[in-house]
GROMACS .gro file of N, CA and C in nm:
model
  429
    1MET      N    1  -6.588  -1.174   1.370
    1MET     CA    2  -6.477  -1.186   1.276
    1MET      C    3  -6.366  -1.268   1.341
    2ARG      N    4  -6.308  -1.355   1.265
    2ARG     CA    5  -6.200  -1.444   1.313
    2ARG      C    6  -6.068  -1.367   1.321
    3PRO      N    7  -6.000  -1.369   1.438
    3PRO     CA    8  -5.870  -1.300   1.447
    3PRO      C    9  -5.762  -1.374   1.369
    4VAL      N   10  -5.672  -1.297   1.311
    4VAL     CA   11  -5.555  -1.348   1.239
    4VAL      C   12  -5.439  -1.254   1.269
    5TYR      N   13  -5.323  -1.312   1.296
    5TYR     CA   14  -5.203  -1.231   1.312
    5TYR      C   15  -5.128  -1.227   1.179
    6VAL      N   16  -5.083  -1.109   1.141
    6VAL     CA   17  -4.990  -1.092   1.030
    6VAL      C   18  -4.860  -1.042   1.092
    7LEU      N   19  -4.761  -1.130   1.094
    7LEU     CA   20  -4.635  -1.102   1.163
    7LEU      C   21  -4.523  -1.087   1.063
    8SER      N   22  -4.446  -0.980   1.077
    8SER     CA   23  -4.333  -0.954   0.988
    8SER      C   24  -4.206  -0.938   1.069
    9GLY      N   25  -4.099  -0.997   1.018
    9GLY     CA   26  -3.972  -1.000   1.088
    9GLY      C   27  -3.879  -0.884   1.055
   10PRO      N   28  -3.749  -0.907   1.078
   10PRO     CA   29  -3.650  -0.800   1.074
   10PRO      C   30  -3.642  -0.726   0.941
   11ASN      N   31  -3.624  -0.598   0.954
   11ASN     CA   32  -3.602  -0.503   0.845
   11ASN      C   33  -3.727  -0.472   0.763
   12LEU      N   34  -3.839  -0.537   0.793
   12LEU     CA   35  -3.960  -0.506   0.716
   12LEU      C   36  -4.020  -0.371   0.756
   13SER      N   37  -3.977  -0.316   0.868
   13SER     CA   38  -4.017  -0.179   0.902
   13SER      C   39  -3.956  -0.080   0.802
   14ARG      N   40  -3.858  -0.124   0.726
   14ARG     CA   41  -3.788  -0.039   0.629
   14ARG      C   42  -3.850  -0.047   0.489
   15LEU      N   43  -3.963  -0.115   0.477
   15LEU     CA   44  -4.029  -0.121   0.346
   15LEU      C   45  -4.050   0.021   0.292
   16GLY      N   46  -4.032   0.036   0.164
   16GLY     CA   47  -4.045   0.166   0.099
   16GLY      C   48  -3.911   0.234   0.080
   17THR      N   49  -3.815   0.203   0.167
   17THR     CA   50  -3.681   0.261   0.152
   17THR      C   51  -3.574   0.154   0.133
   18ARG      N   52  -3.599   0.034   0.181
   18ARG     CA   53  -3.502  -0.075   0.172
   18ARG      C   54  -3.515  -0.144   0.036
   19GLU      N   55  -3.412  -0.137  -0.043
   19GLU     CA   56  -3.406  -0.205  -0.172
   19GLU      C   57  -3.541  -0.204  -0.247
   20PRO      N   58  -3.588  -0.087  -0.286
   20PRO     CA   59  -3.718  -0.080  -0.351
   20PRO      C   60  -3.726  -0.162  -0.481
   21ASP      N   61  -3.612  -0.186  -0.543
   21ASP     CA   62  -3.613  -0.269  -0.664
   21ASP      C   63  -3.648  -0.415  -0.630
   22VAL      N   64  -3.627  -0.456  -0.506
   22VAL     CA   65  -3.660  -0.592  -0.462
   22VAL      C   66  -3.794  -0.595  -0.389
   23TYR      N   67  -3.815  -0.499  -0.298
   23TYR     CA   68  -3.930  -0.502  -0.208
   23TYR      C   69  -4.041  -0.403  -0.245
   24GLY      N   70  -4.019  -0.320  -0.344
   24GLY     CA   71  -4.121  -0.224  -0.386
   24GLY      C   72  -4.114  -0.093  -0.309
   25ALA      N   73  -4.203  -0.002  -0.345
   25ALA     CA   74  -4.205   0.132  -0.287
   25ALA      C   75  -4.305   0.145  -0.174
   26GLU      N   76  -4.391   0.044  -0.154
   26GLU     CA   77  -4.490   0.051  -0.049
   26GLU      C   78  -4.424   0.039   0.088
   27THR      N   79  -4.485   0.103   0.186
   27THR     CA   80  -4.433   0.105   0.323
   27THR      C   81  -4.501  -0.003   0.408
   28LEU      N   82  -4.451  -0.021   0.529
   28LEU     CA   83  -4.515  -0.111   0.624
   28LEU      C   84  -4.657  -0.064   0.654
   29ALA      N   85  -4.678   0.066   0.662
   29ALA     CA   86  -4.814   0.119   0.684
   29ALA      C   87  -4.905   0.082   0.568
   30ASP      N   88  -4.853   0.087   0.445
   30ASP     CA   89  -4.932   0.045   0.328
   30ASP      C   90  -4.967  -0.103   0.339
   31LEU      N   91  -4.869  -0.184   0.380
   31LEU     CA   92  -4.892  -0.327   0.396
   31LEU      C   93  -4.998  -0.353   0.501
   32ALA      N   94  -4.988  -0.285   0.614
   32ALA     CA   95  -5.086  -0.303   0.722
   32ALA      C   96  -5.227  -0.267   0.674
   33ALA      N   97  -5.240  -0.156   0.604
   33ALA     CA   98  -5.371  -0.114   0.553
   33ALA      C   99  -5.426  -0.218   0.454
   34LEU      N  100  -5.341  -0.267   0.365
   34LEU     CA  101  -5.383  -0.369   0.268
   34LEU      C  102  -5.430  -0.495   0.339
   35CYS      N  103  -5.357  -0.539   0.440
   35CYS     CA  104  -5.394  -0.661   0.513
   35CYS      C  105  -5.525  -0.643   0.589
   36ARG      N  106  -5.542  -0.530   0.653
   36ARG     CA  107  -5.665  -0.506   0.729
   36ARG      C  108  -5.786  -0.499   0.635
   37GLU      N  109  -5.770  -0.428   0.522
   37GLU     CA  110  -5.878  -0.417   0.424
   37GLU      C  111  -5.912  -0.554   0.366
   38THR      N  112  -5.810  -0.630   0.329
   38THR     CA  113  -5.832  -0.765   0.275
   38THR      C  114  -5.902  -0.851   0.379
   39GLY      N  115  -5.855  -0.844   0.502
   39GLY     CA  116  -5.914  -0.923   0.609
   39GLY      C  117  -6.061  -0.892   0.629
   40ARG      N  118  -6.097  -0.765   0.630
   40ARG     CA  119  -6.238  -0.727   0.647
   40ARG      C  120  -6.325  -0.793   0.542
   41GLY      N  121  -6.277  -0.793   0.418
   41GLY     CA  122  -6.352  -0.855   0.309
   41GLY      C  123  -6.365  -1.006   0.321
   42LEU      N  124  -6.277  -1.066   0.400
   42LEU     CA  125  -6.277  -1.212   0.418
   42LEU      C  126  -6.335  -1.255   0.552
   43GLY      N  127  -6.383  -1.157   0.631
   43GLY     CA  128  -6.437  -1.188   0.763
   43GLY      C  129  -6.330  -1.214   0.867
   44LEU      N  130  -6.212  -1.154   0.846
   44LEU     CA  131  -6.100  -1.172   0.938
   44LEU      C  132  -6.066  -1.039   1.006
   45SER      N  133  -6.036  -1.046   1.133
   45SER     CA  134  -5.988  -0.930   1.208
   45SER      C  135  -5.836  -0.941   1.213
   46VAL      N  136  -5.767  -0.857   1.136
   46VAL     CA  137  -5.622  -0.871   1.116
   46VAL      C  138  -5.545  -0.781   1.212
   47ASP      N  139  -5.455  -0.843   1.286
   47ASP     CA  140  -5.365  -0.774   1.378
   47ASP      C  141  -5.226  -0.778   1.314
   48VAL      N  142  -5.177  -0.663   1.267
   48VAL     CA  143  -5.048  -0.656   1.197
   48VAL      C  144  -4.940  -0.613   1.296
   49ARG      N  145  -4.831  -0.692   1.300
   49ARG     CA  146  -4.719  -0.663   1.390
   49ARG      C  147  -4.587  -0.682   1.316
   50GLN      N  148  -4.486  -0.605   1.355
   50GLN     CA  149  -4.352  -0.618   1.297
   50GLN      C  150  -4.251  -0.607   1.410
   51THR      N  151  -4.146  -0.689   1.401
   51THR     CA  152  -4.038  -0.681   1.500
   51THR      C  153  -3.905  -0.718   1.438
   52ASP      N  154  -3.800  -0.661   1.493
   52ASP     CA  155  -3.664  -0.700   1.456
   52ASP      C  156  -3.608  -0.796   1.562
   53ASP      N  157  -3.687  -0.830   1.661
   53ASP     CA  158  -3.644  -0.907   1.777
   53ASP      C  159  -3.697  -1.051   1.769
   54GLU      N  160  -3.608  -1.145   1.761
   54GLU     CA  161  -3.646  -1.286   1.750
   54GLU      C  162  -3.729  -1.332   1.870
   55ALA      N  163  -3.691  -1.291   1.989
   55ALA     CA  164  -3.765  -1.331   2.110
   55ALA      C  165  -3.908  -1.279   2.107
   56GLU      N  166  -3.927  -1.156   2.062
   56GLU     CA  167  -4.062  -1.101   2.054
   56GLU      C  168  -4.145  -1.179   1.953
   57MET      N  169  -4.086  -1.214   1.839
   57MET     CA  170  -4.157  -1.292   1.737
   57MET      C  171  -4.200  -1.427   1.794
   58ILE      N  172  -4.111  -1.491   1.866
   58ILE     CA  173  -4.143  -1.621   1.926
   58ILE      C  174  -4.257  -1.606   2.027
   59SER      N  175  -4.255  -1.500   2.105
   59SER     CA  176  -4.365  -1.475   2.201
   59SER      C  177  -4.498  -1.460   2.129
   60TRP      N  178  -4.498  -1.388   2.017
   60TRP     CA  179  -4.622  -1.372   1.940
   60TRP      C  180  -4.670  -1.505   1.885
   61LEU      N  181  -4.579  -1.591   1.841
   61LEU     CA  182  -4.617  -1.723   1.790
   61LEU      C  183  -4.672  -1.810   1.902
   62HIS      N  184  -4.616  -1.801   2.021
   62HIS     CA  185  -4.671  -1.874   2.136
   62HIS      C  186  -4.812  -1.823   2.168
   63GLU      N  187  -4.828  -1.691   2.165
   63GLU     CA  188  -4.959  -1.631   2.190
   63GLU      C  189  -5.062  -1.682   2.089
   64ALA      N  190  -5.022  -1.688   1.962
   64ALA     CA  191  -5.112  -1.739   1.857
   64ALA      C  192  -5.146  -1.886   1.882
   65ALA      N  193  -5.046  -1.966   1.916
   65ALA     CA  194  -5.071  -2.108   1.942
   65ALA      C  195  -5.166  -2.125   2.060
   66ASP      N  196  -5.143  -2.051   2.168
   66ASP     CA  197  -5.228  -2.061   2.286
   66ASP      C  198  -5.372  -2.019   2.256
   67GLY      N  199  -5.389  -1.923   2.166
   67GLY     CA  200  -5.522  -1.873   2.132
   67GLY      C  201  -5.583  -1.936   2.008
   68ARG      N  202  -5.514  -2.034   1.950
   68ARG     CA  203  -5.561  -2.100   1.826
   68ARG      C  204  -5.587  -1.997   1.716
   69ILE      N  205  -5.495  -1.902   1.706
   69ILE     CA  206  -5.509  -1.791   1.611
   69ILE      C  207  -5.424  -1.820   1.486
   70PRO      N  208  -5.485  -1.817   1.368
   70PRO     CA  209  -5.407  -1.835   1.245
   70PRO      C  210  -5.306  -1.722   1.228
   71VAL      N  211  -5.199  -1.753   1.154
   71VAL     CA  212  -5.090  -1.658   1.136
   71VAL      C  213  -5.048  -1.653   0.989
   72VAL      N  214  -5.025  -1.531   0.941
   72VAL     CA  215  -4.953  -1.506   0.817
   72VAL      C  216  -4.819  -1.452   0.862
   73LEU      N  217  -4.712  -1.521   0.825
   73LEU     CA  218  -4.580  -1.490   0.879
   73LEU      C  219  -4.478  -1.465   0.768
   74ASN      N  220  -4.417  -1.346   0.772
   74ASN     CA  221  -4.299  -1.321   0.691
   74ASN      C  222  -4.182  -1.320   0.789
   75PRO      N  223  -4.111  -1.432   0.801
   75PRO     CA  224  -4.002  -1.438   0.898
   75PRO      C  225  -3.879  -1.360   0.856
   76ALA      N  226  -3.877  -1.309   0.733
   76ALA     CA  227  -3.763  -1.232   0.681
   76ALA      C  228  -3.635  -1.312   0.700
   77ALA      N  229  -3.529  -1.251   0.748
   77ALA     CA  230  -3.400  -1.320   0.762
   77ALA      C  231  -3.407  -1.439   0.856
   78PHE      N  232  -3.501  -1.439   0.952
   78PHE     CA  233  -3.515  -1.554   1.042
   78PHE      C  234  -3.545  -1.682   0.964
   79THR      N  235  -3.602  -1.667   0.845
   79THR     CA  236  -3.639  -1.780   0.760
   79THR      C  237  -3.524  -1.879   0.744
   80HIS      N  238  -3.405  -1.828   0.731
   80HIS     CA  239  -3.292  -1.907   0.685
   80HIS      C  240  -3.209  -1.970   0.796
   81TYR      N  241  -3.234  -1.931   0.923
   81TYR     CA  242  -3.146  -1.984   1.026
   81TYR      C  243  -3.211  -2.003   1.163
   82SER      N  244  -3.332  -1.956   1.186
   82SER     CA  245  -3.385  -1.955   1.321
   82SER      C  246  -3.459  -2.085   1.353
   83TYR      N  247  -3.385  -2.176   1.416
   83TYR     CA  248  -3.447  -2.300   1.461
   83TYR      C  249  -3.539  -2.275   1.580
   84ALA      N  250  -3.512  -2.171   1.656
   84ALA     CA  251  -3.602  -2.133   1.765
   84ALA      C  252  -3.738  -2.091   1.709
   85LEU      N  253  -3.737  -2.015   1.601
   85LEU     CA  254  -3.862  -1.975   1.536
   85LEU      C  255  -3.933  -2.099   1.480
   86ARG      N  256  -3.856  -2.188   1.418
   86ARG     CA  257  -3.914  -2.311   1.364
   86ARG      C  258  -3.983  -2.389   1.475
   87ASP      N  259  -3.918  -2.403   1.590
   87ASP     CA  260  -3.977  -2.477   1.701
   87ASP      C  261  -4.104  -2.411   1.751
   88ALA      N  262  -4.109  -2.279   1.752
   88ALA     CA  263  -4.230  -2.208   1.794
   88ALA      C  264  -4.343  -2.231   1.693
   89ILE      N  265  -4.311  -2.229   1.565
   89ILE     CA  266  -4.412  -2.252   1.461
   89ILE      C  267  -4.465  -2.395   1.469
   90ALA      N  268  -4.379  -2.490   1.503
   90ALA     CA  269  -4.420  -2.630   1.513
   90ALA      C  270  -4.527  -2.650   1.620
   91GLN      N  271  -4.540  -2.556   1.712
   91GLN     CA  272  -4.641  -2.565   1.818
   91GLN      C  273  -4.776  -2.506   1.776
   92ARG      N  274  -4.786  -2.463   1.652
   92ARG     CA  275  -4.908  -2.396   1.606
   92ARG      C  276  -5.031  -2.484   1.623
   93THR      N  277  -5.145  -2.419   1.644
   93THR     CA  278  -5.272  -2.489   1.662
   93THR      C  279  -5.375  -2.442   1.561
   94ALA      N  280  -5.331  -2.364   1.464
   94ALA     CA  281  -5.416  -2.312   1.358
   94ALA      C  282  -5.326  -2.294   1.234
   95PRO      N  283  -5.385  -2.271   1.118
   95PRO     CA  284  -5.302  -2.254   0.998
   95PRO      C  285  -5.199  -2.143   1.012
   96LEU      N  286  -5.082  -2.166   0.955
   96LEU     CA  287  -4.976  -2.066   0.949
   96LEU      C  288  -4.920  -2.067   0.807
   97VAL      N  289  -4.930  -1.953   0.740
   97VAL     CA  290  -4.880  -1.940   0.604
   97VAL      C  291  -4.757  -1.852   0.604
   98GLU      N  292  -4.646  -1.908   0.557
   98GLU     CA  293  -4.521  -1.834   0.541
   98GLU      C  294  -4.531  -1.751   0.413
   99VAL      N  295  -4.495  -1.624   0.421
   99VAL     CA  296  -4.499  -1.537   0.304
   99VAL      C  297  -4.365  -1.465   0.285
  100HIS      N  298  -4.339  -1.433   0.161
  100HIS     CA  299  -4.222  -1.352   0.126
  100HIS      C  300  -4.263  -1.258   0.012
  101ILE      N  301  -4.218  -1.136   0.021
  101ILE     CA  302  -4.247  -1.036  -0.083
  101ILE      C  303  -4.175  -1.072  -0.212
  102SER      N  304  -4.047  -1.104  -0.199
  102SER     CA  305  -3.969  -1.146  -0.316
  102SER      C  306  -3.969  -1.299  -0.319
  103ASN      N  307  -3.910  -1.356  -0.422
  103ASN     CA  308  -3.899  -1.501  -0.434
  103ASN      C  309  -3.760  -1.541  -0.387
  104PRO      N  310  -3.748  -1.594  -0.266
  104PRO     CA  311  -3.615  -1.629  -0.214
  104PRO      C  312  -3.538  -1.726  -0.304
  105ALA      N  313  -3.606  -1.813  -0.373
  105ALA     CA  314  -3.539  -1.910  -0.461
  105ALA      C  315  -3.473  -1.845  -0.581
  106ALA      N  316  -3.514  -1.722  -0.612
  106ALA     CA  317  -3.457  -1.650  -0.726
  106ALA      C  318  -3.350  -1.550  -0.683
  107ARG      N  319  -3.314  -1.555  -0.556
  107ARG     CA  320  -3.217  -1.459  -0.502
  107ARG      C  321  -3.088  -1.529  -0.463
  108GLU      N  322  -3.011  -1.467  -0.374
  108GLU     CA  323  -2.883  -1.523  -0.332
  108GLU      C  324  -2.901  -1.664  -0.276
  109GLU      N  325  -2.799  -1.745  -0.293
  109GLU     CA  326  -2.809  -1.886  -0.254
  109GLU      C  327  -2.845  -1.905  -0.107
  110PHE      N  328  -2.792  -1.820  -0.019
  110PHE     CA  329  -2.821  -1.837   0.124
  110PHE      C  330  -2.969  -1.819   0.155
  111ARG      N  331  -3.044  -1.756   0.065
  111ARG     CA  332  -3.188  -1.736   0.086
  111ARG      C  333  -3.272  -1.854   0.038
  112HIS      N  334  -3.212  -1.951  -0.026
  112HIS     CA  335  -3.288  -2.061  -0.087
  112HIS      C  336  -3.346  -2.157   0.016
  113ASN      N  337  -3.288  -2.164   0.134
  113ASN     CA  338  -3.334  -2.259   0.235
  113ASN      C  339  -3.422  -2.189   0.338
  114SER      N  340  -3.539  -2.248   0.363
  114SER     CA  341  -3.627  -2.201   0.470
  114SER      C  342  -3.633  -2.308   0.577
  115VAL      N  343  -3.589  -2.275   0.697
  115VAL     CA  344  -3.597  -2.372   0.806
  115VAL      C  345  -3.738  -2.377   0.865
  116VAL      N  346  -3.825  -2.283   0.827
  116VAL     CA  347  -3.960  -2.280   0.882
  116VAL      C  348  -4.064  -2.341   0.788
  117ALA      N  349  -4.033  -2.355   0.661
  117ALA     CA  350  -4.131  -2.404   0.563
  117ALA      C  351  -4.188  -2.541   0.599
  118GLY      N  352  -4.105  -2.627   0.656
  118GLY     CA  353  -4.148  -2.762   0.688
  118GLY      C  354  -4.252  -2.772   0.798
  119VAL      N  355  -4.270  -2.666   0.874
  119VAL     CA  356  -4.371  -2.667   0.981
  119VAL      C  357  -4.483  -2.566   0.955
  120ALA      N  358  -4.477  -2.499   0.842
  120ALA     CA  359  -4.585  -2.408   0.801
  120ALA      C  360  -4.692  -2.486   0.726
  121THR      N  361  -4.813  -2.434   0.722
  121THR     CA  362  -4.918  -2.495   0.643
  121THR      C  363  -4.883  -2.486   0.495
  122GLY      N  364  -4.827  -2.372   0.454
  122GLY     CA  365  -4.786  -2.350   0.316
  122GLY      C  366  -4.703  -2.225   0.305
  123THR      N  367  -4.651  -2.201   0.185
  123THR     CA  368  -4.565  -2.085   0.160
  123THR      C  369  -4.610  -2.016   0.033
  124ILE      N  370  -4.614  -1.882   0.039
  124ILE     CA  371  -4.646  -1.799  -0.078
  124ILE      C  372  -4.535  -1.696  -0.090
  125ALA      N  373  -4.474  -1.688  -0.208
  125ALA     CA  374  -4.358  -1.599  -0.224
  125ALA      C  375  -4.352  -1.543  -0.365
  126GLY      N  376  -4.298  -1.421  -0.374
  126GLY     CA  377  -4.265  -1.363  -0.503
  126GLY      C  378  -4.370  -1.275  -0.565
  127PHE      N  379  -4.477  -1.246  -0.495
  127PHE     CA  380  -4.585  -1.166  -0.552
  127PHE      C  381  -4.595  -1.026  -0.493
  128GLY      N  382  -4.485  -0.977  -0.436
  128GLY     CA  383  -4.488  -0.846  -0.373
  128GLY      C  384  -4.582  -0.848  -0.254
  129LEU      N  385  -4.645  -0.736  -0.226
  129LEU     CA  386  -4.738  -0.731  -0.113
  129LEU      C  387  -4.858  -0.821  -0.138
  130ARG      N  388  -4.884  -0.855  -0.263
  130ARG     CA  389  -4.994  -0.946  -0.297
  130ARG      C  390  -4.974  -1.083  -0.231
  131SER      N  391  -4.850  -1.118  -0.197
  131SER     CA  392  -4.826  -1.244  -0.125
  131SER      C  393  -4.908  -1.249   0.004
  132TYR      N  394  -4.920  -1.136   0.072
  132TYR     CA  395  -4.998  -1.129   0.196
  132TYR      C  396  -5.147  -1.147   0.167
  133VAL      N  397  -5.194  -1.088   0.059
  133VAL     CA  398  -5.336  -1.102   0.021
  133VAL      C  399  -5.367  -1.248  -0.008
  134LEU      N  400  -5.280  -1.313  -0.085
  134LEU     CA  401  -5.300  -1.454  -0.117
  134LEU      C  402  -5.296  -1.540   0.010
  135ALA      N  403  -5.208  -1.507   0.101
  135ALA     CA  404  -5.198  -1.581   0.227
  135ALA      C  405  -5.325  -1.563   0.311
  136LEU      N  406  -5.377  -1.442   0.317
  136LEU     CA  407  -5.501  -1.418   0.392
  136LEU      C  408  -5.617  -1.492   0.328
  137GLN      N  409  -5.621  -1.498   0.198
  137GLN     CA  410  -5.725  -1.574   0.129
  137GLN      C  411  -5.714  -1.722   0.165
  138ALA      N  412  -5.592  -1.773   0.168
  138ALA     CA  413  -5.571  -1.914   0.205
  138ALA      C  414  -5.617  -1.939   0.348
  139VAL      N  415  -5.580  -1.851   0.440
  139VAL     CA  416  -5.621  -1.866   0.580
  139VAL      C  417  -5.773  -1.866   0.590
  140ALA      N  418  -5.839  -1.775   0.520
  140ALA     CA  419  -5.986  -1.766   0.526
  140ALA      C  420  -6.050  -1.896   0.478
  141GLU      N  421  -5.991  -1.960   0.379
  141GLU     CA  422  -6.045  -2.086   0.330
  141GLU      C  423  -6.016  -2.202   0.424
  142LEU      N  424  -5.907  -2.193   0.498
  142LEU     CA  425  -5.866  -2.303   0.586
  142LEU      C  426  -5.937  -2.302   0.722
  143VAL      N  427  -5.985  -2.186   0.766
  143VAL     CA  428  -6.048  -2.179   0.899
  143VAL      C  429  -6.199  -2.189   0.889
   0.00000   0.00000   0.00000
């Protein structure tokens, strides 16, 4: 089975309690289970990780680049301002799909800009946790 990282950024550990009207009632554990189950069906071995720490996220992206490991990435708030994250993504050696649970373009204006989209393979947003399923399907087709 092909390894894939599913990486989630700040505040996503709060899924299920954080703004459920925006992010839904499912928890990070629910998301992890969904990603692992989806991955198995696609021949992918999914490693799900979450961090609120930008440096840790960058380390994981370097690890993925060094190992030629595809990534499904929800950069969360890092999306809008982290040029360090963008630079780490630009070093990718396998597909990287940016995902968002909500549709940032339909939210506050500061969320409309993604500094990472230009170095990602593609972006999927606005489909709830299904965004991750769609991203894993895309990765499976690309590898």
